[in-house]
Amino acid sequence: ALAQACTNAGKFDEAREHARVQAERVPQEWRVFAQLAFAAADAGKADEARAALEQAKALAPADPDLARVETAVLEVLAR
């Protein structure tokens, strides 16, 4: 929730930090890695965003929601 709030406020580095902490707390949840990927992409950290996407895909390779997230993150990175 905090990562999303920071992202919405344009505080991308802060969003990345909150998402990283959440990923450490709940490492089995692909959605926290998706949030980290979005925050990193918004902050212009392409390698970090891709790494977070890979972690999410390792946790939920067949989840159709993750496929949509990946497309959206890659669109942010392409800007």
mmCIF file of C-alpha atoms in Angstrom:
data_model
loop_
_atom_site.group_PDB
_atom_site.id
_atom_site.type_symbol
_atom_site.label_atom_id
_atom_site.label_comp_id
_atom_site.label_asym_id
_atom_site.label_seq_id
_atom_site.Cartn_x
_atom_site.Cartn_y
_atom_site.Cartn_z
ATOM 1 C CA ALA A 1 0.000 0.000 0.000
ATOM 2 C CA LEU A 2 2.782 2.444 0.862
ATOM 3 C CA ALA A 3 4.663 1.694 -2.345
ATOM 4 C CA GLN A 4 1.541 2.400 -4.386
ATOM 5 C CA ALA A 5 0.850 5.622 -2.494
ATOM 6 C CA CYS A 6 4.407 6.809 -3.109
ATOM 7 C CA THR A 7 4.165 5.879 -6.792
ATOM 8 C CA ASN A 8 0.913 7.826 -7.077
ATOM 9 C CA ALA A 9 2.648 10.816 -5.484
ATOM 10 C CA GLY A 10 5.557 10.576 -7.916
ATOM 11 C CA LYS A 11 7.996 9.509 -5.171
ATOM 12 C CA PHE A 12 9.467 6.638 -7.156
ATOM 13 C CA ASP A 13 12.626 6.023 -5.137
ATOM 14 C CA GLU A 14 10.601 5.922 -1.947
ATOM 15 C CA ALA A 15 8.138 3.566 -3.653
ATOM 16 C CA ARG A 16 11.034 1.286 -4.602
ATOM 17 C CA GLU A 17 12.229 1.158 -1.012
ATOM 18 C CA HIS A 18 8.761 0.301 0.349
ATOM 19 C CA ALA A 19 8.319 -2.368 -2.320
ATOM 20 C CA ARG A 20 11.755 -3.844 -1.529
ATOM 21 C CA VAL A 21 10.897 -4.072 2.161
ATOM 22 C CA GLN A 22 7.585 -5.731 1.349
ATOM 23 C CA ALA A 23 9.310 -8.225 -0.955
ATOM 24 C CA GLU A 24 11.637 -9.164 1.900
ATOM 25 C CA ARG A 25 8.664 -9.650 4.218
ATOM 26 C CA VAL A 26 6.551 -11.653 1.768
ATOM 27 C CA PRO A 27 9.000 -13.224 -0.696
ATOM 28 C CA GLN A 28 6.481 -15.829 -1.865
ATOM 29 C CA GLU A 29 4.011 -13.214 -3.203
ATOM 30 C CA TRP A 30 4.538 -12.336 -6.850
ATOM 31 C CA ARG A 31 2.465 -9.158 -6.552
ATOM 32 C CA VAL A 32 5.043 -7.457 -4.320
ATOM 33 C CA PHE A 33 7.679 -8.091 -6.985
ATOM 34 C CA ALA A 34 5.297 -6.685 -9.577
ATOM 35 C CA GLN A 35 4.950 -3.535 -7.465
ATOM 36 C CA LEU A 36 8.717 -3.333 -7.184
ATOM 37 C CA ALA A 37 8.991 -3.713 -10.954
ATOM 38 C CA PHE A 38 6.564 -0.826 -11.501
ATOM 39 C CA ALA A 39 8.328 1.385 -8.972
ATOM 40 C CA ALA A 40 11.737 0.634 -10.471
ATOM 41 C CA ALA A 41 10.461 1.237 -13.989
ATOM 42 C CA ASP A 42 8.935 4.559 -12.962
ATOM 43 C CA ALA A 43 12.288 5.512 -11.398
ATOM 44 C CA GLY A 44 14.099 4.640 -14.618
ATOM 45 C CA LYS A 45 15.846 1.610 -13.089
ATOM 46 C CA ALA A 46 15.406 -0.811 -15.996
ATOM 47 C CA ASP A 47 17.664 -3.590 -14.686
ATOM 48 C CA GLU A 48 15.964 -3.574 -11.299
ATOM 49 C CA ALA A 49 12.528 -3.582 -12.932
ATOM 50 C CA ARG A 50 13.417 -6.538 -15.142
ATOM 51 C CA ALA A 51 14.905 -8.458 -12.209
ATOM 52 C CA ALA A 52 11.740 -7.923 -10.181
ATOM 53 C CA LEU A 53 9.644 -9.102 -13.129
ATOM 54 C CA GLU A 54 11.776 -12.241 -13.408
ATOM 55 C CA GLN A 55 11.261 -12.928 -9.706
ATOM 56 C CA ALA A 56 7.507 -12.485 -10.092
ATOM 57 C CA LYS A 57 7.473 -14.812 -13.110
ATOM 58 C CA ALA A 58 9.401 -17.439 -11.162
ATOM 59 C CA LEU A 59 6.703 -17.344 -8.492
ATOM 60 C CA ALA A 60 3.672 -17.323 -10.806
ATOM 61 C CA PRO A 61 4.704 -18.316 -14.325
ATOM 62 C CA ALA A 62 1.199 -19.023 -15.607
ATOM 63 C CA ASP A 63 -0.746 -16.220 -13.928
ATOM 64 C CA PRO A 64 -2.551 -14.184 -16.626
ATOM 65 C CA ASP A 65 -2.521 -11.098 -14.397
ATOM 66 C CA LEU A 66 1.257 -11.250 -14.314
ATOM 67 C CA ALA A 67 1.404 -11.296 -18.101
ATOM 68 C CA ARG A 68 -0.568 -8.035 -18.141
ATOM 69 C CA VAL A 69 1.701 -6.550 -15.463
ATOM 70 C CA GLU A 70 4.777 -7.483 -17.463
ATOM 71 C CA THR A 71 3.391 -5.776 -20.557
ATOM 72 C CA ALA A 72 2.587 -2.631 -18.576
ATOM 73 C CA VAL A 73 6.027 -2.492 -16.925
ATOM 74 C CA LEU A 74 7.762 -2.955 -20.264
ATOM 75 C CA GLU A 75 5.669 -0.106 -21.706
ATOM 76 C CA VAL A 76 6.854 2.162 -18.871
ATOM 77 C CA LEU A 77 10.450 1.164 -19.568
ATOM 78 C CA ALA A 78 10.022 1.935 -23.266
ATOM 79 C CA ARG A 79 9.140 5.593 -22.576
#
